[in-house]
C-alpha positions in Angstrom: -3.2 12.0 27.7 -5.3 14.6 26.0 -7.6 13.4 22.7 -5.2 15.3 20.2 -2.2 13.0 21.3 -4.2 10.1 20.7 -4.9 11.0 17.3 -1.4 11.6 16.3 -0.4 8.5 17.4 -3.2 6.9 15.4 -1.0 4.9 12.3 -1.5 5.7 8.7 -1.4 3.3 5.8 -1.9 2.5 1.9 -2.2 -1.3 2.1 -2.0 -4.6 4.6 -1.3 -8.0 4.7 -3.9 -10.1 6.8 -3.4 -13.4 8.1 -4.8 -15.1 11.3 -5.9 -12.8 12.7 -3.0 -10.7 12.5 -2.0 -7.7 10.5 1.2 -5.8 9.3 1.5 -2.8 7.3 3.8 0.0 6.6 2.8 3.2 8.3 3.1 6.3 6.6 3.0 8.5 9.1 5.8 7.1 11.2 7.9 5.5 8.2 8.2 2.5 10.0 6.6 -1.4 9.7 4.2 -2.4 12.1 2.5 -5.5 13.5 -0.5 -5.5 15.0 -3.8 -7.8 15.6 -6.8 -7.4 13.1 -9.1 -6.1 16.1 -7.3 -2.6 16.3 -5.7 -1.4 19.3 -1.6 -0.9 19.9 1.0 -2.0 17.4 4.3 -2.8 17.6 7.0 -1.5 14.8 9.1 -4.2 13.7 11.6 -2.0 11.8 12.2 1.6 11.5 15.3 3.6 9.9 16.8 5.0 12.7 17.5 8.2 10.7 15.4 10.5 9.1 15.1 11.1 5.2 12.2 13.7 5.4 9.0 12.9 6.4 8.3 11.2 2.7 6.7 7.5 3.0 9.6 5.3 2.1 7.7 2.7 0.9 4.6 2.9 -0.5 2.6 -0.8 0.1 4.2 -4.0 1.6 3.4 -7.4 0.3 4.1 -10.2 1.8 5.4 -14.1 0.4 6.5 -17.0 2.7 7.8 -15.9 6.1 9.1 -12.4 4.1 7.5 -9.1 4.2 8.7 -6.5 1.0 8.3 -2.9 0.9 7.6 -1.8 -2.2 9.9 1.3 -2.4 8.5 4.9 -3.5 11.1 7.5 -2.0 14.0 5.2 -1.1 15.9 3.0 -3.4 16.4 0.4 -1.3 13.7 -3.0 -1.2 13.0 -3.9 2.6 13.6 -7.5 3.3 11.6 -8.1 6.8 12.3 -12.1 7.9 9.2 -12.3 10.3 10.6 -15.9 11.3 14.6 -14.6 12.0 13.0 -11.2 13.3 15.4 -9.5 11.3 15.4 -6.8 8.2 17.9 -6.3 5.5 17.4 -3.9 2.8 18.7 -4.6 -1.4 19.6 -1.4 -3.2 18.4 -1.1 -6.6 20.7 0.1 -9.2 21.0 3.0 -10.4 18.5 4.1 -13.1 17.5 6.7 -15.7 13.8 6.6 -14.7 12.4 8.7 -17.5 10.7 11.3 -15.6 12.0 14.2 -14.0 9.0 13.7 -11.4 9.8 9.8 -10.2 12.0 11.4 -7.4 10.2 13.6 -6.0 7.2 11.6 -6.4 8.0 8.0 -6.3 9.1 5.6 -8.1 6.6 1.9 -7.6 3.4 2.1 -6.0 1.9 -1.2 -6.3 3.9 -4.9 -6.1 2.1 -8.1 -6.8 3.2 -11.7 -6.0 3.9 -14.5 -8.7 5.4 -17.3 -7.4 8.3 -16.9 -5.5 8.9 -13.2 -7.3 7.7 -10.0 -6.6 6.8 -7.6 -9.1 6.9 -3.8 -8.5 4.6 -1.6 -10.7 6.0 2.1 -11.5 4.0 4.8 -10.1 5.3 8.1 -11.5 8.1 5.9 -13.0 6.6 3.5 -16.2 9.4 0.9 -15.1 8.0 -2.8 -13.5 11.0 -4.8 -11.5 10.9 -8.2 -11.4 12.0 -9.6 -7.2 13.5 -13.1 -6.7 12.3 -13.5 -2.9 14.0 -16.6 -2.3 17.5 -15.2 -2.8 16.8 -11.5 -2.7 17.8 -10.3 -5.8 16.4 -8.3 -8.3 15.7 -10.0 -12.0 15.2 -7.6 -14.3 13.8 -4.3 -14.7 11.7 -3.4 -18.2 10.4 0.1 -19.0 7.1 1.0 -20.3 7.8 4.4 -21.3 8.1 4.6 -24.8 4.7 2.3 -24.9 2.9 4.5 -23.2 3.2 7.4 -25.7 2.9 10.0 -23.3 5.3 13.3 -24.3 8.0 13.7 -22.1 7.2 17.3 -20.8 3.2 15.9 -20.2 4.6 12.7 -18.4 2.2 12.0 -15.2 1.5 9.1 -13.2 2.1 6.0 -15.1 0.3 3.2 -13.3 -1.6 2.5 -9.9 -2.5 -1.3 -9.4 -1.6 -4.0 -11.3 -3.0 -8.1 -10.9 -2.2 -11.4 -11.5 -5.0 -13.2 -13.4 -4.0 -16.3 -14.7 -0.4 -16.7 -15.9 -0.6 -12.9 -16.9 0.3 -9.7 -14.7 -2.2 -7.1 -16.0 -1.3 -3.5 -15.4 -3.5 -0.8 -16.5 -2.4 3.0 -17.4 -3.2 5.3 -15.3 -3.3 8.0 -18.0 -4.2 6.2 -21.5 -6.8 3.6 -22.4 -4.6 0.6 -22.7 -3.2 -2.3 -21.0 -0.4 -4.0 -20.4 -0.8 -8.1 -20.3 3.2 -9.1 -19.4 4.2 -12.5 -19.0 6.3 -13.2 -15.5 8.9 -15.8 -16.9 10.5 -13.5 -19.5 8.9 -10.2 -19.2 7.5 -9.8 -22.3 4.4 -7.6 -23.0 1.3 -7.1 -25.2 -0.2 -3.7 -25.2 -4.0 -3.9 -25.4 -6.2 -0.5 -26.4 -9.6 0.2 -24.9 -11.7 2.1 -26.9 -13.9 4.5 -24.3 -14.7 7.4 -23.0 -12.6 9.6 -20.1 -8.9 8.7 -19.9 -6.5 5.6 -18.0 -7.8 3.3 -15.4 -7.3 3.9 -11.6 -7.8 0.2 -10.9 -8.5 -3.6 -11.8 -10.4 -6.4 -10.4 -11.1 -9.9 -11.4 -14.5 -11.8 -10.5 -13.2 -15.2 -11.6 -14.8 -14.7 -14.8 -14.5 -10.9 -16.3 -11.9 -8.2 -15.6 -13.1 -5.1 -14.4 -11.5 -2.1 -15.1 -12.5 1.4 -12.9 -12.1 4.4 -14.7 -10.2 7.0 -13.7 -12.7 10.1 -13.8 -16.1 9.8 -14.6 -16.5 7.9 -17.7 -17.3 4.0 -18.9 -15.9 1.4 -16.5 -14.9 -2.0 -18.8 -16.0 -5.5 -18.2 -14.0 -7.4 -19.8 -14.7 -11.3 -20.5 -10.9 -12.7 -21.5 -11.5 -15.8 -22.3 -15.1 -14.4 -24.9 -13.0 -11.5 -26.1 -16.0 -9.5 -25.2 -15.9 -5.8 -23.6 -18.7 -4.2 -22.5 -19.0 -0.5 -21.0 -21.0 1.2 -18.3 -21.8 4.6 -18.1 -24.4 4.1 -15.4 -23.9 5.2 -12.3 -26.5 5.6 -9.0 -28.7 8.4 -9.2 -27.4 9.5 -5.9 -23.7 9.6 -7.0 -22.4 12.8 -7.4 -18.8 14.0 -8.4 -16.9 17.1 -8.3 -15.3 18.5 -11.2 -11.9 16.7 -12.2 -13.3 13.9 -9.8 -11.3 10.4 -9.4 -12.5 7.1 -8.6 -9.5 5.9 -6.3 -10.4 2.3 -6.4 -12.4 -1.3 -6.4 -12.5 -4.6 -4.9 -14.3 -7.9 -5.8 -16.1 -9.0 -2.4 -18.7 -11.8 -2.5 -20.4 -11.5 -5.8 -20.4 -7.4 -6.4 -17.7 -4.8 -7.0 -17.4 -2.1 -4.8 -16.0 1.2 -5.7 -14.9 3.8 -3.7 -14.3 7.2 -5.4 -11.6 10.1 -4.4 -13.9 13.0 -5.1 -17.5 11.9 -4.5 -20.2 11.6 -2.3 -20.8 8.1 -2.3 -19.5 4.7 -2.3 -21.3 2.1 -4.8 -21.2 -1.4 -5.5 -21.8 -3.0 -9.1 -23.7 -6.3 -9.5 -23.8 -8.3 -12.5 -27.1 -10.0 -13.6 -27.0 -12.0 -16.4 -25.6 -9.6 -19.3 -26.6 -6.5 -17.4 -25.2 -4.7 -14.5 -27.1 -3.0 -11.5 -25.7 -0.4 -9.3 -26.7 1.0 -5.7 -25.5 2.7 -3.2 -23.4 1.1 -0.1 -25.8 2.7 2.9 -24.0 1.8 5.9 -20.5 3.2 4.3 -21.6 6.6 3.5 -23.4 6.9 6.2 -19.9 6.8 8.1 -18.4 9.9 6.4 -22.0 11.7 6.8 -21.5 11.6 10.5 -17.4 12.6 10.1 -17.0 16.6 11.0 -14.8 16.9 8.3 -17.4 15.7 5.6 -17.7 17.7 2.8 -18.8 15.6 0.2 -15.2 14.4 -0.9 -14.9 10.8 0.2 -11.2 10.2 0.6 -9.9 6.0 0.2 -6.2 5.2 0.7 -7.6 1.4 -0.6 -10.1 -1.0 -0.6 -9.4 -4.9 0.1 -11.3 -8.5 0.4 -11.2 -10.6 3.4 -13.6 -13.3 3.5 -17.0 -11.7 2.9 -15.4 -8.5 4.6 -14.8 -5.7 2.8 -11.6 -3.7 4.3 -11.1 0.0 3.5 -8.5 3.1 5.0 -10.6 6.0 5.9 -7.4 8.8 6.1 -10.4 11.6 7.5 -10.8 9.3 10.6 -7.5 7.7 10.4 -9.4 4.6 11.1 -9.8 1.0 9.6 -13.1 0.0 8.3 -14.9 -3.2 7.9 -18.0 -4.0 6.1 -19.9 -7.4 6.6 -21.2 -7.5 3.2 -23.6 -10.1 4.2 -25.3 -7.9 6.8 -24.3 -4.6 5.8 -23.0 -3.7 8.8 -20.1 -1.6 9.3 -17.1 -1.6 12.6 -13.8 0.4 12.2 -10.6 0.0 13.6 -8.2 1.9 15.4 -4.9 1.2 15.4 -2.3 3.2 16.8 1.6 2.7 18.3 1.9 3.4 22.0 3.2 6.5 23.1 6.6 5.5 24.7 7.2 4.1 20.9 5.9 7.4 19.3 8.6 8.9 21.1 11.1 6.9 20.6 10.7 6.4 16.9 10.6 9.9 16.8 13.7 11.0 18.8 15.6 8.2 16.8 14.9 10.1 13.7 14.8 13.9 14.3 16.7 13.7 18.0 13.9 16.7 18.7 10.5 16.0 20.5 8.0 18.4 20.5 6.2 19.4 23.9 2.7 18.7 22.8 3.5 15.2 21.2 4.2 13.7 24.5 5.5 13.4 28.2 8.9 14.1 29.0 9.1 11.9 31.8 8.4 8.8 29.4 10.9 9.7 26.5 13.5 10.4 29.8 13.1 6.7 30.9 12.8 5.3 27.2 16.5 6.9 27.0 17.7 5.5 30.6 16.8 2.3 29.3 18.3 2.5 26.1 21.9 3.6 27.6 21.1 0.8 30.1 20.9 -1.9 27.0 23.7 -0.4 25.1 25.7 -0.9 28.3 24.7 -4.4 28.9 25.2 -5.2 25.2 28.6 -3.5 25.0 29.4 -5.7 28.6 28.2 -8.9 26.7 30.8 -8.2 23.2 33.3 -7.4 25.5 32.6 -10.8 27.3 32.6 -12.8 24.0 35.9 -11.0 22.8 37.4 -12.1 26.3 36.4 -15.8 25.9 38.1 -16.2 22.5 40.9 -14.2 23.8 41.1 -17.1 26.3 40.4 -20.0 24.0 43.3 -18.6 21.9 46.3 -18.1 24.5 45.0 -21.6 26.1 45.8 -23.3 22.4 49.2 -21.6 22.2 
């Protein structure tokens, strides 16, 4: 197989669930959930809709609680149910809804979910609306709408929110857009809208240290710290010498990994971690990070993160330029990255279930000849085995006559 191959197959993804060793996400690239082990390498799909709806990421994240994987929907109205114990996926419509925004459709309607309890709560993206997910019997709760709090004009509407968390017994989710927050209580969904009084406008993400709330900015202006419990805020303007950013830069995101907080930009040269000491706050550069995307062909001083996550003392990131996990000891600042991709028999067959057409250059036709011999082969053994069962109640039921 030539190197080009091998990179399509290479898996795409906004978020993961981690656990012992193993790892499951929602690829992008192939609209379909995977599961995988945490050292890279082939993974299998667990679920796929067998046919296509555009090449539009269903679902946007997954998250997982109990034995249940959820994908948080973006450009499907359906919630995927994946039972990793039963091996089996079901998928809860959600009502119909007047989302606000002539943009959620075509642009997608939750982005982030986070788990409270045994609910699920999905954060609008380009919607302002946050549904509330009983796991346990797979329903949906309620569903509020943030719209009219967020003050934005109807024909301005933009992104409403990226990340949301739970700190506490509080879900705080941040506009994207505005200086404010929303602090909503899970049990009955009711909400306090807090201002921030900075510079630049909305947040791109939050973190929580135990102690403050940090909140990233969304261009280049003051990221907050914010000490709940004090009621103290303070800002910071002061970013590495070395940090650069483009005109109408983002900062895509942060993450809280053993004692610092790391953020990773959309449009910028470098990756940077913050440090608290005492009542001030130092910042540096993350070396062994941006000296990845220095060696990538394709850098051109626009650092690209799909998102940023703490394992252990780890700090796990989504490089889309390489299309490859990384991992960054943050103890010995030393960086590994991952490569995880789906087999090529798979590739085609996920593919030929969903378009029925194969391109030459995206595989052998031998393969995707004998994935379909097998597959009539199984329908016909299946379709032997119903008409067996049918036959044995037949019998059972002219014996009792």
């Amino acid at each position: 197989m030539n190197k080009s191959q091998d990179e399509n197959r290479c898996l795409i993804f906004n978020n993961c669930v981690i656990e012992h060793g193993k790892i499951w996400f929602w690829a992008s690239n192939f609209n379909a959930l995977f599961q995988g082990s945490i050292d890279g390498g082939i993974a299998e799909s667990l679920w796929v809709l067998k046919q296509g709806k555009g090449t539009a990421p269903l679902y946007s994240k997954i998250v997982k609680c109990g034995y249940k994987i959820i994908g948080i929907p973006m450009f499907t109205d359906d919630i995927l149910i994946y039972d990793i114990s039963a091996e089996k996926a079901k998928l809860i419509s959600i009502p119909a809804q007047n989302w606000g925004n002539m943009h959620t459709l075509e642009r997608g309607r939750f982005w982030d979910g986070v788990v409270c309890g045994n609910y699920i709560f999905m954060i609008g993206f380009w919607s302002a609306k946050v549904l509330k997910f009983d796991v346990v019997n797979e329903s949906i709760i309620d569903v509020i709408d943030l719209y009219e709090a967020l003050e934005i004009p109807f024909d301005e509407r933009f992104l409403s929110f990226k990340n949301a968390s739970v700190i506490g017994d509080k879900i705080w989710i941040p506009s994207y857009v505005t200086n404010c927050v929303f602090v909503l209580n899970p049990k009955n969904m009711q909400y306090q809208k807090i201002v921030v009084e900075k510079s630049g406008d909305g947040f791109a993400d939050i973190a929580y240290d135990g102690e403050d709330i940090w909140l990233l900015p969304r261009n280049r202006g003051q990221f907050v710290k914010w000490n709940v419990q004090e009621n103290k805020i303070g800002l910071y303007d002061n970013y590495p010498a070395e940090f650069h950013m483009q005109d109408e830069a983002n900062i895509s995101c942060i993450a809280w990994c053993n004692g610092k907080v790391y953020v990773f930009p959309y449009k910028a040269d470098k990756v940077f971690s913050i440090n608290k000491t005492s009542n001030n706050i130092e910042t540096q550069v993350e070396n062994a990070i941006n000296h990845y995307y220095e060696n990538l062909p394709t850098h051109n001083e626009v650092m690209k993160y799909l998102f940023a996550k703490c394992i252990g003392k780890q700090l796990c990131s989504f490089c889309p330029e390489s299309k490859r996990v990384l991992f960054y000891d943050t103890e010995k600042g030393v960086l590994s990255e991952h490569k995880f991709l789906v087999s090529e028999e798979e590739s085609l067959y996920i593919n030929f279930l969903k378009w029925n057409v194969i391109a030459e250059e995206n595989g052998s036709l031998d393969i995707l000849t004998k994935l379909l011999n097998n597959k009539m082969k199984k329908d016909q053994e299946r379709s032997q085995e119903v008409k067996h069962k049918i036959g044995k109640k037949i019998f059972v039921r002219i014996k009792r006559d």
